[in-house]
Amino acid sequence: MADETERDFIPVVEETATVSTRRVVSGRVRIATQTEEINHLLPTELSSVDVDVVRVPMDRRIDTIPDVVTEGEVTIIPVVEERLVVTRELYLREEIHVRRIERTETVDVPATTRRQTVQIERLPADLEQPPEKDNQDDL
């Protein structure tokens, strides 16, 4: 055994580490919303137009039918008739004058609106019970 040389072996050891994560509930939040209705009186402007009609007798001979004309706030509508004479002649029998009177008044219109309020309550973590579900949307 003189030819055999003695060999020493050095064992090689390698350590490895792994990292993993787990969910731990550190607290909970309860959020509740409540909707309430609020009644308002909204001021609103309403417009109206009154029409004043006046018949103006004319009884005047004319050659052609007059046009409807507007002078300021008054619209004049001619009313004509034909009368048989030896010749046919036009007479302006009357005019109708129409005047527009515009009024504006402010009135209160009732309206109902809704508003939500939020109550937030922070709760401690319940360490004795495991979470019921694994929800990605938990806060």
PDB file of C-alpha atoms in Angstrom, residues 44-131:
ATOM      1  CA  THR A  44     -86.685  80.956 -11.300  1.00  0.00           C
ATOM      2  CA  GLU A  45     -87.687  83.699 -13.700  1.00  0.00           C
ATOM      3  CA  LEU A  46     -90.868  83.070 -15.670  1.00  0.00           C
ATOM      4  CA  SER A  47     -91.748  85.160 -18.705  1.00  0.00           C
ATOM      5  CA  SER A  48     -95.184  85.670 -20.170  1.00  0.00           C
ATOM      6  CA  VAL A  49     -96.564  87.769 -22.997  1.00  0.00           C
ATOM      7  CA  ASP A  50    -100.014  89.349 -22.829  1.00  0.00           C
ATOM      8  CA  VAL A  51    -101.674  90.471 -26.034  1.00  0.00           C
ATOM      9  CA  ASP A  52    -103.863  93.570 -26.160  1.00  0.00           C
ATOM     10  CA  VAL A  53    -106.147  93.614 -29.239  1.00  0.00           C
ATOM     11  CA  VAL A  54    -107.790  96.886 -30.327  1.00  0.00           C
ATOM     12  CA  ARG A  55    -110.137  97.118 -33.316  1.00  0.00           C
ATOM     13  CA  VAL A  56    -109.789 100.487 -35.075  1.00  0.00           C
ATOM     14  CA  PRO A  57    -112.645 101.261 -37.556  1.00  0.00           C
ATOM     15  CA  MET A  58    -111.335 102.847 -40.783  1.00  0.00           C
ATOM     16  CA  ASP A  59    -114.005 102.685 -43.593  1.00  0.00           C
ATOM     17  CA  ARG A  60    -111.646 104.210 -46.169  1.00  0.00           C
ATOM     18  CA  ARG A  61    -111.400 103.500 -49.900  1.00  0.00           C
ATOM     19  CA  ILE A  62    -108.076 101.949 -50.970  1.00  0.00           C
ATOM     20  CA  ASP A  63    -106.600 100.820 -54.278  1.00  0.00           C
ATOM     21  CA  THR A  64    -104.520  97.805 -53.113  1.00  0.00           C
ATOM     22  CA  ILE A  65    -104.575  95.493 -50.132  1.00  0.00           C
ATOM     23  CA  PRO A  66    -102.175  96.850 -47.479  1.00  0.00           C
ATOM     24  CA  ASP A  67     -99.452  94.646 -46.036  1.00  0.00           C
ATOM     25  CA  VAL A  68     -99.247  93.587 -42.404  1.00  0.00           C
ATOM     26  CA  VAL A  69     -96.840  96.017 -40.727  1.00  0.00           C
ATOM     27  CA  THR A  70     -95.176  96.214 -37.340  1.00  0.00           C
ATOM     28  CA  GLU A  71     -94.545  99.604 -35.755  1.00  0.00           C
ATOM     29  CA  GLY A  72     -92.538  99.192 -32.548  1.00  0.00           C
ATOM     30  CA  GLU A  73     -94.504  96.787 -30.367  1.00  0.00           C
ATOM     31  CA  VAL A  74     -97.724  97.117 -32.420  1.00  0.00           C
ATOM     32  CA  THR A  75     -98.568  94.816 -35.341  1.00  0.00           C
ATOM     33  CA  ILE A  76    -101.237  96.206 -37.670  1.00  0.00           C
ATOM     34  CA  ILE A  77    -103.312  93.649 -39.593  1.00  0.00           C
ATOM     35  CA  PRO A  78    -105.577  95.181 -42.289  1.00  0.00           C
ATOM     36  CA  VAL A  79    -109.106  93.815 -42.772  1.00  0.00           C
ATOM     37  CA  VAL A  80    -110.569  94.570 -46.226  1.00  0.00           C
ATOM     38  CA  GLU A  81    -113.839  93.957 -47.994  1.00  0.00           C
ATOM     39  CA  GLU A  82    -115.031  94.315 -51.520  1.00  0.00           C
ATOM     40  CA  ARG A  83    -118.066  96.475 -52.153  1.00  0.00           C
ATOM     41  CA  LEU A  84    -120.044  96.343 -55.348  1.00  0.00           C
ATOM     42  CA  VAL A  85    -120.485  99.715 -56.842  1.00  0.00           C
ATOM     43  CA  VAL A  86    -120.700 100.522 -60.504  1.00  0.00           C
ATOM     44  CA  THR A  87    -117.064  99.668 -60.289  1.00  0.00           C
ATOM     45  CA  ARG A  88    -115.365  97.439 -57.786  1.00  0.00           C
ATOM     46  CA  GLU A  89    -113.492  99.395 -55.093  1.00  0.00           C
ATOM     47  CA  LEU A  90    -111.514  98.328 -52.046  1.00  0.00           C
ATOM     48  CA  TYR A  91    -112.341  99.876 -48.683  1.00  0.00           C
ATOM     49  CA  LEU A  92    -110.197  99.539 -45.605  1.00  0.00           C
ATOM     50  CA  ARG A  93    -112.884  98.554 -43.170  1.00  0.00           C
ATOM     51  CA  GLU A  94    -110.777  98.376 -39.997  1.00  0.00           C
ATOM     52  CA  GLU A  95    -107.329  97.680 -38.645  1.00  0.00           C
ATOM     53  CA  ILE A  96    -106.574  95.350 -35.811  1.00  0.00           C
ATOM     54  CA  HIS A  97    -103.736  96.613 -33.633  1.00  0.00           C
ATOM     55  CA  VAL A  98    -101.990  93.891 -31.624  1.00  0.00           C
ATOM     56  CA  ARG A  99     -99.658  95.053 -28.840  1.00  0.00           C
ATOM     57  CA  ARG A 100     -97.340  92.644 -27.035  1.00  0.00           C
ATOM     58  CA  ILE A 101     -96.702  93.295 -23.354  1.00  0.00           C
ATOM     59  CA  GLU A 102     -93.939  91.159 -21.858  1.00  0.00           C
ATOM     60  CA  ARG A 103     -93.730  90.549 -18.112  1.00  0.00           C
ATOM     61  CA  THR A 104     -91.075  88.770 -16.069  1.00  0.00           C
ATOM     62  CA  GLU A 105     -91.591  87.586 -12.523  1.00  0.00           C
ATOM     63  CA  THR A 106     -89.462  85.579 -10.116  1.00  0.00           C
ATOM     64  CA  VAL A 107     -91.076  82.579  -8.469  1.00  0.00           C
ATOM     65  CA  ASP A 108     -89.755  79.870  -6.150  1.00  0.00           C
ATOM     66  CA  VAL A 109     -89.880  76.374  -7.628  1.00  0.00           C
ATOM     67  CA  PRO A 110     -89.634  73.490  -5.130  1.00  0.00           C
ATOM     68  CA  ALA A 111     -86.929  70.928  -5.938  1.00  0.00           C
ATOM     69  CA  THR A 112     -85.491  67.914  -4.111  1.00  0.00           C
ATOM     70  CA  THR A 113     -81.800  66.989  -4.266  1.00  0.00           C
ATOM     71  CA  ARG A 114     -79.956  64.053  -2.687  1.00  0.00           C
ATOM     72  CA  ARG A 115     -76.637  64.044  -0.860  1.00  0.00           C
ATOM     73  CA  GLN A 116     -74.608  61.115   0.476  1.00  0.00           C
ATOM     74  CA  THR A 117     -72.616  61.163   3.685  1.00  0.00           C
ATOM     75  CA  VAL A 118     -69.943  58.592   4.577  1.00  0.00           C
ATOM     76  CA  GLN A 119     -69.157  57.099   7.974  1.00  0.00           C
ATOM     77  CA  ILE A 120     -65.773  55.402   8.329  1.00  0.00           C
ATOM     78  CA  GLU A 121     -65.139  53.114  11.311  1.00  0.00           C
ATOM     79  CA  ARG A 122     -61.710  51.580  11.925  1.00  0.00           C
ATOM     80  CA  LEU A 123     -61.842  48.120  13.546  1.00  0.00           C
ATOM     81  CA  PRO A 124     -58.973  46.167  15.109  1.00  0.00           C
ATOM     82  CA  ALA A 125     -57.741  43.007  13.407  1.00  0.00           C
ATOM     83  CA  ASP A 126     -59.484  39.837  14.560  1.00  0.00           C
ATOM     84  CA  LEU A 127     -56.433  37.626  15.014  1.00  0.00           C
ATOM     85  CA  GLU A 128     -58.339  34.554  16.255  1.00  0.00           C
ATOM     86  CA  GLN A 129     -60.362  34.035  13.081  1.00  0.00           C
ATOM     87  CA  PRO A 130     -58.664  33.538   9.717  1.00  0.00           C
ATOM     88  CA  PRO A 131     -59.988  35.728   6.930  1.00  0.00           C
TER      89      PRO A 131
END
